[in-house]
N, CA, C and O atoms as a GROMACS GRO file, in nm:
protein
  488
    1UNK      N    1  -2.280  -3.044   3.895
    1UNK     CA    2  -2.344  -2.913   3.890
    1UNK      C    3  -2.495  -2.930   3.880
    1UNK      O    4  -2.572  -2.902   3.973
    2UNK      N    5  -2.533  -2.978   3.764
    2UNK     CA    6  -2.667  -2.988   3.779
    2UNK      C    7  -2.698  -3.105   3.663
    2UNK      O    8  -2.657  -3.101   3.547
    3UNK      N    9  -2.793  -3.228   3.731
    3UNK     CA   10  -2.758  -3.357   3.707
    3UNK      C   11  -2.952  -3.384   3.656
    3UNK      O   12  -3.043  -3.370   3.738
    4UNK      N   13  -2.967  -3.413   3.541
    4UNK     CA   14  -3.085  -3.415   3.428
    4UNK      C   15  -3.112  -3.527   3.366
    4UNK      O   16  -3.042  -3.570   3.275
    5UNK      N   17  -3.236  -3.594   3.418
    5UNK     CA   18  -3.238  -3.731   3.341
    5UNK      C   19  -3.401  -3.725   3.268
    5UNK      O   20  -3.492  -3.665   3.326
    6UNK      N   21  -3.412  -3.760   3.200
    6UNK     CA   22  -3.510  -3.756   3.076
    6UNK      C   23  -3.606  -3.898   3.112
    6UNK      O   24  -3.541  -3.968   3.188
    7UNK      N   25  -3.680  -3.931   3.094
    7UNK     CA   26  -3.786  -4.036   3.077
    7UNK      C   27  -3.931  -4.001   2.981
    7UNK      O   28  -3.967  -3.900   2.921
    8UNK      N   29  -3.983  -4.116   2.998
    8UNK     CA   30  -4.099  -4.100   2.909
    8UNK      C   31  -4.120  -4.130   2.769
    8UNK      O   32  -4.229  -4.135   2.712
    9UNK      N   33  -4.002  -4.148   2.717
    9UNK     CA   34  -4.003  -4.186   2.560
    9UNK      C   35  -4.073  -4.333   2.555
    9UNK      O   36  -4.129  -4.394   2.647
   10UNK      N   37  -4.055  -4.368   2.431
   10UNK     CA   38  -4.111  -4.485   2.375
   10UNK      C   39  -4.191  -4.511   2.267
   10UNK      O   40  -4.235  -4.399   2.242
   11UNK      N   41  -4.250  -4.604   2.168
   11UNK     CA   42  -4.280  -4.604   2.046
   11UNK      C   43  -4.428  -4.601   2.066
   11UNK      O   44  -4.503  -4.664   2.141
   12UNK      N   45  -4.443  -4.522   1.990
   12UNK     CA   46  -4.622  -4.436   1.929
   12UNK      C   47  -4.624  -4.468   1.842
   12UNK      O   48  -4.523  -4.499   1.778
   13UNK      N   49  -4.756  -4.476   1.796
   13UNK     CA   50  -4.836  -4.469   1.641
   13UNK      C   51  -4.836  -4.323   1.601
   13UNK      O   52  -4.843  -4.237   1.689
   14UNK      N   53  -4.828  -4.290   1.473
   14UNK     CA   54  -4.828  -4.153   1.455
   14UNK      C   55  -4.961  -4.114   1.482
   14UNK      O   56  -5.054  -4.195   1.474
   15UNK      N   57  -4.976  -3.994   1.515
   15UNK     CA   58  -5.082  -3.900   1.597
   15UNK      C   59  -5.120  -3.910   1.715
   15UNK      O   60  -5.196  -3.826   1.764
   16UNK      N   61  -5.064  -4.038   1.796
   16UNK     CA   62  -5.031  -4.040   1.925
   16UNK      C   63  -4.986  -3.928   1.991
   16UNK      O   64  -4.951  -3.820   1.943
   17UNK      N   65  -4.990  -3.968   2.119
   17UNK     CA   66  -4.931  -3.877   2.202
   17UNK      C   67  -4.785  -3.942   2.327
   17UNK      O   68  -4.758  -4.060   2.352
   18UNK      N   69  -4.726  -3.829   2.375
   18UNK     CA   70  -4.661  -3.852   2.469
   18UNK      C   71  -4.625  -3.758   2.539
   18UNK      O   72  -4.634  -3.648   2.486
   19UNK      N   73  -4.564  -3.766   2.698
   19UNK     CA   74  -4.530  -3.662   2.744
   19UNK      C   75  -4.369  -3.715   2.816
   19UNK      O   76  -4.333  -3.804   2.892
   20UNK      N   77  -4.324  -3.637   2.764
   20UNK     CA   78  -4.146  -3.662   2.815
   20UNK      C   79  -4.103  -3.585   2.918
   20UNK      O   80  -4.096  -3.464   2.898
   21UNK      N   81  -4.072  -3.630   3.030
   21UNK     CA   82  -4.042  -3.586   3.175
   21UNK      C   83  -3.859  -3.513   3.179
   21UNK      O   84  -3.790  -3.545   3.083
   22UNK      N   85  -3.817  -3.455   3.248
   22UNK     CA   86  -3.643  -3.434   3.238
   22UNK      C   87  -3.703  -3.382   3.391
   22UNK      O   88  -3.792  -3.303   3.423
   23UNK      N   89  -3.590  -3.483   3.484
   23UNK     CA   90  -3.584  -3.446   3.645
   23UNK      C   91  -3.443  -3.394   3.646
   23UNK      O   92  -3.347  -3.442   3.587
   24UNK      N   93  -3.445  -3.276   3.732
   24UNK     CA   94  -3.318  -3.203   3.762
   24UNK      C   95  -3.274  -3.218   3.913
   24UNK      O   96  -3.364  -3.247   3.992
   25UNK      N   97  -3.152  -3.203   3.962
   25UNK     CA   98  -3.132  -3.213   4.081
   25UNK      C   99  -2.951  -3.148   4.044
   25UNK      O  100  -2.890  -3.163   3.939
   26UNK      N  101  -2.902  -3.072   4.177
   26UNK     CA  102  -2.852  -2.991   4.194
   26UNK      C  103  -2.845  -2.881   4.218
   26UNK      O  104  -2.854  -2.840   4.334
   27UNK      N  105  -2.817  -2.768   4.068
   27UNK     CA  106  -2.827  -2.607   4.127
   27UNK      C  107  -2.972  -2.620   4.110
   27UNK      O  108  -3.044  -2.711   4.072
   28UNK      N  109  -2.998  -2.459   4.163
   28UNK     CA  110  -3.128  -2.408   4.185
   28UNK      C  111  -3.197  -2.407   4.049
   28UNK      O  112  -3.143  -2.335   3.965
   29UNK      N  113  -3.304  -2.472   4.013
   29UNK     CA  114  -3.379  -2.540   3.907
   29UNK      C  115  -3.424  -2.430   3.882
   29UNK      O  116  -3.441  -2.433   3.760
   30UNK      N  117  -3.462  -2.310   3.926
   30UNK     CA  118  -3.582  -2.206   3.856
   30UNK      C  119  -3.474  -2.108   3.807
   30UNK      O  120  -3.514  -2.007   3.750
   31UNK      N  121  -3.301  -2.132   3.828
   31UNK     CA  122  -3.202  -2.005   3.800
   31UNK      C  123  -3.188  -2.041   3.646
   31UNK      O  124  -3.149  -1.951   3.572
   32UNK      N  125  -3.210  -2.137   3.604
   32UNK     CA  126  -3.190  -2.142   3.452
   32UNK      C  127  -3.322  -2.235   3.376
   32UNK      O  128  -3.392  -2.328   3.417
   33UNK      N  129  -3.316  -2.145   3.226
   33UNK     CA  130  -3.388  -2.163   3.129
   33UNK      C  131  -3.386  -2.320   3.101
   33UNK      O  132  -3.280  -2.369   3.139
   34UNK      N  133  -3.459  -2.395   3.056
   34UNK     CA  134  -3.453  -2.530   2.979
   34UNK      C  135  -3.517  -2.574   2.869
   34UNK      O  136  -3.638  -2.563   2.848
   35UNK      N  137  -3.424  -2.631   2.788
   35UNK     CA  138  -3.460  -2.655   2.673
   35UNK      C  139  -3.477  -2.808   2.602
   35UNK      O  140  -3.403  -2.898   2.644
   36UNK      N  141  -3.538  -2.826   2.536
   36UNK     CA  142  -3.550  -2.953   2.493
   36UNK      C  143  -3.464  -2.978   2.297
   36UNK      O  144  -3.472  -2.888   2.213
   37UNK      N  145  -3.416  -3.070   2.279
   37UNK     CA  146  -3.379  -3.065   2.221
   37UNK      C  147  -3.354  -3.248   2.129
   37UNK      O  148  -3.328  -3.347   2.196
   38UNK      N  149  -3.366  -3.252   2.005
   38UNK     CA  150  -3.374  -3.380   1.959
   38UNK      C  151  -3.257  -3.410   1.869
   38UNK      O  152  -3.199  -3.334   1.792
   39UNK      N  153  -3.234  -3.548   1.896
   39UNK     CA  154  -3.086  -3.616   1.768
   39UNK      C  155  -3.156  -3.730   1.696
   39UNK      O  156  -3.211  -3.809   1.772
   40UNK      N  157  -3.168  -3.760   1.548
   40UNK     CA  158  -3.139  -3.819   1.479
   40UNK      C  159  -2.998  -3.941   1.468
   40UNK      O  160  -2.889  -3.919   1.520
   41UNK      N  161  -3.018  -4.016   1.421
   41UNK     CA  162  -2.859  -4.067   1.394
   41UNK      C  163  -2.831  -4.021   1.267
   41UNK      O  164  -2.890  -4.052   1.163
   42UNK      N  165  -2.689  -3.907   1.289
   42UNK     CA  166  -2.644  -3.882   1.123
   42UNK      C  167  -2.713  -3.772   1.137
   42UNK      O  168  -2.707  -3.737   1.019
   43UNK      N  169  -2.784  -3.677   1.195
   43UNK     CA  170  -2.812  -3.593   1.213
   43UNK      C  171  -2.787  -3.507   1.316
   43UNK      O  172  -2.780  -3.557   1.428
   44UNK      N  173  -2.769  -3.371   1.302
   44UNK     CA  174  -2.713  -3.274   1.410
   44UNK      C  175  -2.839  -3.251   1.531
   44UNK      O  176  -2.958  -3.266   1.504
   45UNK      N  177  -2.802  -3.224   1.630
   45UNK     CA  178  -2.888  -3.169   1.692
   45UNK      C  179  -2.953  -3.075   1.699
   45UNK      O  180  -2.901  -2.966   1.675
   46UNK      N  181  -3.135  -3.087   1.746
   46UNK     CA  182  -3.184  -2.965   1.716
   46UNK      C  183  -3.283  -2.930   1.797
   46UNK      O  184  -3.356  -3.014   1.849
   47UNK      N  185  -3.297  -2.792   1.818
   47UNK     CA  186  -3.397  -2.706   1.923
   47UNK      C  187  -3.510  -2.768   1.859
   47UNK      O  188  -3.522  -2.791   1.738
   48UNK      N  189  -3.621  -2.802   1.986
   48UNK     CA  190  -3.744  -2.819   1.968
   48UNK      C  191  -3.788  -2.686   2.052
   48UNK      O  192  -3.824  -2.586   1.991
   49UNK      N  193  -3.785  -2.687   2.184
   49UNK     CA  194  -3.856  -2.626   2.279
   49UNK      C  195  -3.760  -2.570   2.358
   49UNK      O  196  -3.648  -2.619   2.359
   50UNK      N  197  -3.809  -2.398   2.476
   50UNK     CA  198  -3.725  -2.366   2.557
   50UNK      C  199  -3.860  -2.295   2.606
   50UNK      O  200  -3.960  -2.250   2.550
   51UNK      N  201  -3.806  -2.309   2.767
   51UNK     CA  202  -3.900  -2.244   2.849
   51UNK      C  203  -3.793  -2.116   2.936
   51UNK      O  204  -3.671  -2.122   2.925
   52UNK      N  205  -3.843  -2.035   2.997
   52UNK     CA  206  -3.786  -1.930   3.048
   52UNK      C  207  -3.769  -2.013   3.192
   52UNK      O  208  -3.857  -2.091   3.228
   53UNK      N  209  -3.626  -1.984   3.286
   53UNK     CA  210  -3.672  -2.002   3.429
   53UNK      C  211  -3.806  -1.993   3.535
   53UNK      O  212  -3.841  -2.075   3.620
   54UNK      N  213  -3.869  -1.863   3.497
   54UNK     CA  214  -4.010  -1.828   3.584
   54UNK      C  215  -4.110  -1.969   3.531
   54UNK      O  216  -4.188  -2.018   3.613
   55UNK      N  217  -4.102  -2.021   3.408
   55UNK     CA  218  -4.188  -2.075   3.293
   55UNK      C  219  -4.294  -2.022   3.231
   55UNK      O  220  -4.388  -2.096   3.199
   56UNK      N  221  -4.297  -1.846   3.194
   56UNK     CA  222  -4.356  -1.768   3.205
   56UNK      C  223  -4.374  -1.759   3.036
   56UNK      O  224  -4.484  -1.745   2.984
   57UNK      N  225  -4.220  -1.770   2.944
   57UNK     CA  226  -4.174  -1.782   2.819
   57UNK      C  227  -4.172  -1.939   2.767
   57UNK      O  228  -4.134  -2.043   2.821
   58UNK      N  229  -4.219  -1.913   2.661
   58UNK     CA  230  -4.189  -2.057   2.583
   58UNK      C  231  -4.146  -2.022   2.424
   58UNK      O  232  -4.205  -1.931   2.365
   59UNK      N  233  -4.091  -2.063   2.390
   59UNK     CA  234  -4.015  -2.080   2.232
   59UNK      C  235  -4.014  -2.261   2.164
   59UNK      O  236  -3.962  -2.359   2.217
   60UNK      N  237  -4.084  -2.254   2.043
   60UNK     CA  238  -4.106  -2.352   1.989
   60UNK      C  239  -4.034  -2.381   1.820
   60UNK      O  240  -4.066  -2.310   1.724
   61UNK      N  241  -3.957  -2.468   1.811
   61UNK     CA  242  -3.916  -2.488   1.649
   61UNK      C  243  -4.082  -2.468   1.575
   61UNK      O  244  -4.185  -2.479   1.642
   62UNK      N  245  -4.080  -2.436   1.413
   62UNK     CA  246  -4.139  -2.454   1.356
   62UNK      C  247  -4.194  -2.549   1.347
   62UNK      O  248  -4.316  -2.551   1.363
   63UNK      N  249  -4.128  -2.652   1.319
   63UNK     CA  250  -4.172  -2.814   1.291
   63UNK      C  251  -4.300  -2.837   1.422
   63UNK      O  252  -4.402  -2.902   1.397
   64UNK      N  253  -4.279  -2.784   1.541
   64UNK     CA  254  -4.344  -2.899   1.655
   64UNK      C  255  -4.471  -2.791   1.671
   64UNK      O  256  -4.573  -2.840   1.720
   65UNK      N  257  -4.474  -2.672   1.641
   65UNK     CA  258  -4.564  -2.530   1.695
   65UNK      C  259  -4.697  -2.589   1.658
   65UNK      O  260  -4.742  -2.634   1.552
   66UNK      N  261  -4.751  -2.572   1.790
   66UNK     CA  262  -4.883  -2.645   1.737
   66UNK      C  263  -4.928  -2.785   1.820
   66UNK      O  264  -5.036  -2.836   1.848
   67UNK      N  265  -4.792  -2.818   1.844
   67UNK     CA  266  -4.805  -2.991   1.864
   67UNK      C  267  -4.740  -3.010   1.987
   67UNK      O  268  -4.777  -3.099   2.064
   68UNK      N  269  -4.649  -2.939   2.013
   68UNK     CA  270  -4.557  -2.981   2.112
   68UNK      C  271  -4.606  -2.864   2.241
   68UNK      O  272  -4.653  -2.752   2.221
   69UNK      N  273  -4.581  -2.919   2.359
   69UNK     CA  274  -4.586  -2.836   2.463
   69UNK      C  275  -4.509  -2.803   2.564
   69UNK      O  276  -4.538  -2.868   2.665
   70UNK      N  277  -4.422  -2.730   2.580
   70UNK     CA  278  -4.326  -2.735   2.694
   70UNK      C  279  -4.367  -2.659   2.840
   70UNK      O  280  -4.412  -2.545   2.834
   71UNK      N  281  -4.353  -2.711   2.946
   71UNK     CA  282  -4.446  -2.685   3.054
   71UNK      C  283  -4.268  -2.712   3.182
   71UNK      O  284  -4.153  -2.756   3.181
   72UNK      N  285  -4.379  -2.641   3.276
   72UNK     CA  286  -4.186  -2.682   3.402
   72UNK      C  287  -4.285  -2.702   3.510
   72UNK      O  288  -4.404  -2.677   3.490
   73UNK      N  289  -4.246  -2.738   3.608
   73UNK     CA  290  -4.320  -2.734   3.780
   73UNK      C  291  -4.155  -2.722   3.866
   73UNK      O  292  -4.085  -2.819   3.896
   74UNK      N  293  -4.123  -2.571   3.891
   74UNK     CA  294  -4.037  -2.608   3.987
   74UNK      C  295  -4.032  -2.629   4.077
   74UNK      O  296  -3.917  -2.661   4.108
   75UNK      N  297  -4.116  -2.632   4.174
   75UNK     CA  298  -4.165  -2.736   4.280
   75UNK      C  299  -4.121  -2.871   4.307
   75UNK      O  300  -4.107  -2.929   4.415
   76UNK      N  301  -4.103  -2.911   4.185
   76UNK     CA  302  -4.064  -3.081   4.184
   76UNK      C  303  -3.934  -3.080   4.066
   76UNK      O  304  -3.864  -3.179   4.041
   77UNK      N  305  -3.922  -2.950   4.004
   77UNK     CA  306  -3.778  -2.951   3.954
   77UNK      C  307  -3.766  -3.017   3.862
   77UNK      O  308  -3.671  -3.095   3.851
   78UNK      N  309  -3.873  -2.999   3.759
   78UNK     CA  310  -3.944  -3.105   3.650
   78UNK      C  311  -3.938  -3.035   3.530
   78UNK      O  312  -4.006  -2.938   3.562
   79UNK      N  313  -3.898  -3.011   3.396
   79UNK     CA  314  -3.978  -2.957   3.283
   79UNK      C  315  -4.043  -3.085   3.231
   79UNK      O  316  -4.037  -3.199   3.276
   80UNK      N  317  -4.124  -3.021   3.093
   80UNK     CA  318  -4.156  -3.140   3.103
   80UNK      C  319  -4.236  -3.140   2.897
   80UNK      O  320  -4.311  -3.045   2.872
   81UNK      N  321  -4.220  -3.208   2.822
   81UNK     CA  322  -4.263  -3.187   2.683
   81UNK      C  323  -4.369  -3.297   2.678
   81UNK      O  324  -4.348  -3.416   2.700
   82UNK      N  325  -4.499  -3.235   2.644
   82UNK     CA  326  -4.619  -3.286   2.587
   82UNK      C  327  -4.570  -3.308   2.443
   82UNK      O  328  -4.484  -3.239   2.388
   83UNK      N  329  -4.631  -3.408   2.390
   83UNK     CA  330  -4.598  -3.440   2.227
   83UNK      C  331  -4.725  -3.505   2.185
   83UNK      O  332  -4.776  -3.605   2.237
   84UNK      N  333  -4.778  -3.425   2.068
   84UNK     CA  334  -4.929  -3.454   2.041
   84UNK      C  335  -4.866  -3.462   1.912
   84UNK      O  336  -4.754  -3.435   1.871
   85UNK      N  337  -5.025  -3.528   1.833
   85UNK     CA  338  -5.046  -3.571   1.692
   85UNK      C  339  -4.881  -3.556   1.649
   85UNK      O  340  -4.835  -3.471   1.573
   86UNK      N  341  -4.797  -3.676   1.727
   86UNK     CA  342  -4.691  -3.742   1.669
   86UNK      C  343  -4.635  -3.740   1.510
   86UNK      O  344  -4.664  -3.859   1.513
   87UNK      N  345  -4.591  -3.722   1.396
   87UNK     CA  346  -4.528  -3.733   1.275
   87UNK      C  347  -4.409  -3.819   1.292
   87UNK      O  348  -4.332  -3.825   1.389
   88UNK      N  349  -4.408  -3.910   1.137
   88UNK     CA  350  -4.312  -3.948   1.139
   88UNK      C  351  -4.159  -3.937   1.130
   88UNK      O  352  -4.077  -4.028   1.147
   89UNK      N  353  -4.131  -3.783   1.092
   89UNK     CA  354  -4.019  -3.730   1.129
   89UNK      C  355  -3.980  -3.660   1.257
   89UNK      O  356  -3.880  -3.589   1.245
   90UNK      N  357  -4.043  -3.663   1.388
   90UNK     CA  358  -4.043  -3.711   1.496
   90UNK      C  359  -3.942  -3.775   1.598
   90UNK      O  360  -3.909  -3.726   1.706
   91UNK      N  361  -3.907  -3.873   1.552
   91UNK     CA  362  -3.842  -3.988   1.603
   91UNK      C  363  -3.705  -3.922   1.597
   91UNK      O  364  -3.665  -3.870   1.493
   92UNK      N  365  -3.615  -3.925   1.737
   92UNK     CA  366  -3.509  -3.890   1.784
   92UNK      C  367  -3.467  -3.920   1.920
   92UNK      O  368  -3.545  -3.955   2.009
   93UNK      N  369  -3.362  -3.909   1.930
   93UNK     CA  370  -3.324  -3.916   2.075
   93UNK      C  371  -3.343  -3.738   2.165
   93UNK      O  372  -3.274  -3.639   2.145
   94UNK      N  373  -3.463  -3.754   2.266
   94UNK     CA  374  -3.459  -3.611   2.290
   94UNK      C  375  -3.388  -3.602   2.405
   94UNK      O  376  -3.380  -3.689   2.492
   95UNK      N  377  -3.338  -3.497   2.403
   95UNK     CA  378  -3.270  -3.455   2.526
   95UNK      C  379  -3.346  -3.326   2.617
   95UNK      O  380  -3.444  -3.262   2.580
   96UNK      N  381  -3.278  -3.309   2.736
   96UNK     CA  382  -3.298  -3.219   2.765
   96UNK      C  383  -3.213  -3.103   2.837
   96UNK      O  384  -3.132  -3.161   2.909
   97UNK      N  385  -3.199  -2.992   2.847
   97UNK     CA  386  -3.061  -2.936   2.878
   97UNK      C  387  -3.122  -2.799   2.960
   97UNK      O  388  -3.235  -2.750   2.962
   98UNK      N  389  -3.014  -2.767   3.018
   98UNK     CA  390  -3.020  -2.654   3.120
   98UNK      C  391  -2.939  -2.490   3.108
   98UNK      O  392  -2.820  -2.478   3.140
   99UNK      N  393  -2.996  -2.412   3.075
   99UNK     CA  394  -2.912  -2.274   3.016
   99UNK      C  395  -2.922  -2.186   3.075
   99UNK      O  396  -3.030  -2.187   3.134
  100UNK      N  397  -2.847  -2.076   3.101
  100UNK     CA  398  -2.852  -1.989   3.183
  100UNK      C  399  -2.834  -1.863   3.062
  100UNK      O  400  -2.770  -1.769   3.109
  101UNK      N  401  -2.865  -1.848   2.958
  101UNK     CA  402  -2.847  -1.806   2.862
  101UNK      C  403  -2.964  -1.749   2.767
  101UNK      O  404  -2.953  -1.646   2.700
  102UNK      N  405  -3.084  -1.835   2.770
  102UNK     CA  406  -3.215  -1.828   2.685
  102UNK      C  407  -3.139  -1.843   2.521
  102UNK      O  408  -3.103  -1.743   2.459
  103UNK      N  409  -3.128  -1.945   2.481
  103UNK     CA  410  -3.022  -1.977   2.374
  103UNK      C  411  -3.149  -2.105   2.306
  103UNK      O  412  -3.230  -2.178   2.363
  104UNK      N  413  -3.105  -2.079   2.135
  104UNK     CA  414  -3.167  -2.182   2.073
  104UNK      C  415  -3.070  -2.311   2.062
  104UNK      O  416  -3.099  -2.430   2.055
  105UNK      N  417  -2.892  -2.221   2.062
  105UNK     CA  418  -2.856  -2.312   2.012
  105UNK      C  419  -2.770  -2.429   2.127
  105UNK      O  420  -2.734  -2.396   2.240
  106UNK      N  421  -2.754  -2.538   2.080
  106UNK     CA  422  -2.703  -2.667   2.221
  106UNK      C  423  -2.592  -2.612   2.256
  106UNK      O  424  -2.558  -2.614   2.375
  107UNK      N  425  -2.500  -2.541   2.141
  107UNK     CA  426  -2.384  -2.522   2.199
  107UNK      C  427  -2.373  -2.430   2.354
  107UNK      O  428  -2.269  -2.421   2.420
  108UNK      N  429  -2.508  -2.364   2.390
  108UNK     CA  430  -2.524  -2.249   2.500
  108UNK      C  431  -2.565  -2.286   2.601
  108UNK      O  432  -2.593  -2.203   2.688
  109UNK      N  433  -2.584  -2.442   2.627
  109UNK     CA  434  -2.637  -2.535   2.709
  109UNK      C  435  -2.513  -2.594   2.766
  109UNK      O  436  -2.410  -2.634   2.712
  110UNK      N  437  -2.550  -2.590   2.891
  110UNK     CA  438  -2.467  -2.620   2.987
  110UNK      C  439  -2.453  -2.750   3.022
  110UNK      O  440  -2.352  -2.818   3.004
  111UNK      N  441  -2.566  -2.789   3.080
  111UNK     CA  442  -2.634  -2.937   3.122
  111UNK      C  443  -2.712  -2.983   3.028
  111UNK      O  444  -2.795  -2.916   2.967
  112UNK      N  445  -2.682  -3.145   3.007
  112UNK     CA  446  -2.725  -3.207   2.920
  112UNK      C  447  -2.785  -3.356   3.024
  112UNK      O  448  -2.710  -3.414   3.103
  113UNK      N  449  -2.941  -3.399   3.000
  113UNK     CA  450  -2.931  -3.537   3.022
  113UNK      C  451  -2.886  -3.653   2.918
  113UNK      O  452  -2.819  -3.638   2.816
  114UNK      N  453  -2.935  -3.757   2.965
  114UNK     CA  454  -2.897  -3.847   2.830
  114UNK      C  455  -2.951  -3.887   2.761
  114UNK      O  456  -2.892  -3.962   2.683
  115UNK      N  457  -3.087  -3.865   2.744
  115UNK     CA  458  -3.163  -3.861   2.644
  115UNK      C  459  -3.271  -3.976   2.659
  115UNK      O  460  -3.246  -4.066   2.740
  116UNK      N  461  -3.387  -3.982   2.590
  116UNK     CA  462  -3.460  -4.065   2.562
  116UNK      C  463  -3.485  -4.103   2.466
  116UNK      O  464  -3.430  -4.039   2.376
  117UNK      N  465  -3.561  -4.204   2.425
  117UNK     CA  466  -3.561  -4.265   2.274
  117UNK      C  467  -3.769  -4.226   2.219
  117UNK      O  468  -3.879  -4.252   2.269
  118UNK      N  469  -3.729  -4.168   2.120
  118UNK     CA  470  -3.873  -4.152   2.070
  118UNK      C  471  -3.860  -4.235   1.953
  118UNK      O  472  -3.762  -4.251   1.881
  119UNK      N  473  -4.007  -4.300   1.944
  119UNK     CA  474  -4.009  -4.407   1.804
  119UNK      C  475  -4.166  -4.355   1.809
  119UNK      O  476  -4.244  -4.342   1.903
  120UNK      N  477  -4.176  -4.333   1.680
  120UNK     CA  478  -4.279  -4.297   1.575
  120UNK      C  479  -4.325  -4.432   1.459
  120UNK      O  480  -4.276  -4.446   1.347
  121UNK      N  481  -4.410  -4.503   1.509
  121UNK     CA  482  -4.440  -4.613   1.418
  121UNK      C  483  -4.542  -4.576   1.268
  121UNK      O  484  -4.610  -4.475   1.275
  122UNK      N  485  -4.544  -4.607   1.220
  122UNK     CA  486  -4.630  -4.675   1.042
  122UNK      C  487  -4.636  -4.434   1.013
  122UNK      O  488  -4.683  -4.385   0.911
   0.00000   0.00000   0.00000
């Protein structure tokens, strides 16, 4: 249906930066919302970011507001999360997922990639 792979992770110094890529291919990329979303080990999963289809809307967790940026180009069928002045609670496996819903929560997510690895050093 619609097939989502994540890149861009990797280990920062805190207050670093990064920008985490999720490429889509399949259904029509601008018909659904996307959201970003992070795992812990031993921890549940959780909404960081969601952009509207147009990418007109953005919704941000508390924790990242401020820091995090969620941006799309559907042109190239891309969202895409800026991650500034890094913290050390941070560090997760982020994902990224595809909704047709405008939903905080994963369970409303349809498409899932497989994630990337964020590491937050000292």
């Amino acid at each position: 249906q619609v097939h989502l792979v994540e890149s861009g992770g990797g280990l920062v110094q805190a207050g670093g930066s990064l920008r985490l890529s999720c490429a889509a291919s399949g259904r029509t990329f601008s018909n659904y919302h996307m959201g970003w979303f992070r795992q812990a080990p031993g921890k549940d999963r959780e909404f960081v970011a969601r952009i509207s289809g147009s990418g007109i809307t953005t919704s941000y967790a508390d924790s990242v507001k401020g820091r995090f940026t969620i941006s799309r180009d559907n042109d190239k069928n891309t969202v895409y999360l800026e991650m500034n002045s890094l913290k050390p609670e941070d560090p997760a496996v982020y994902f990224c997922a595809a909704d047709s819903r405008w939903s905080l929560s994963p369970a409303d997510y349809d498409y899932w990639g497989q994630g990337t690895q964020v590491t937050v050093s000292s």
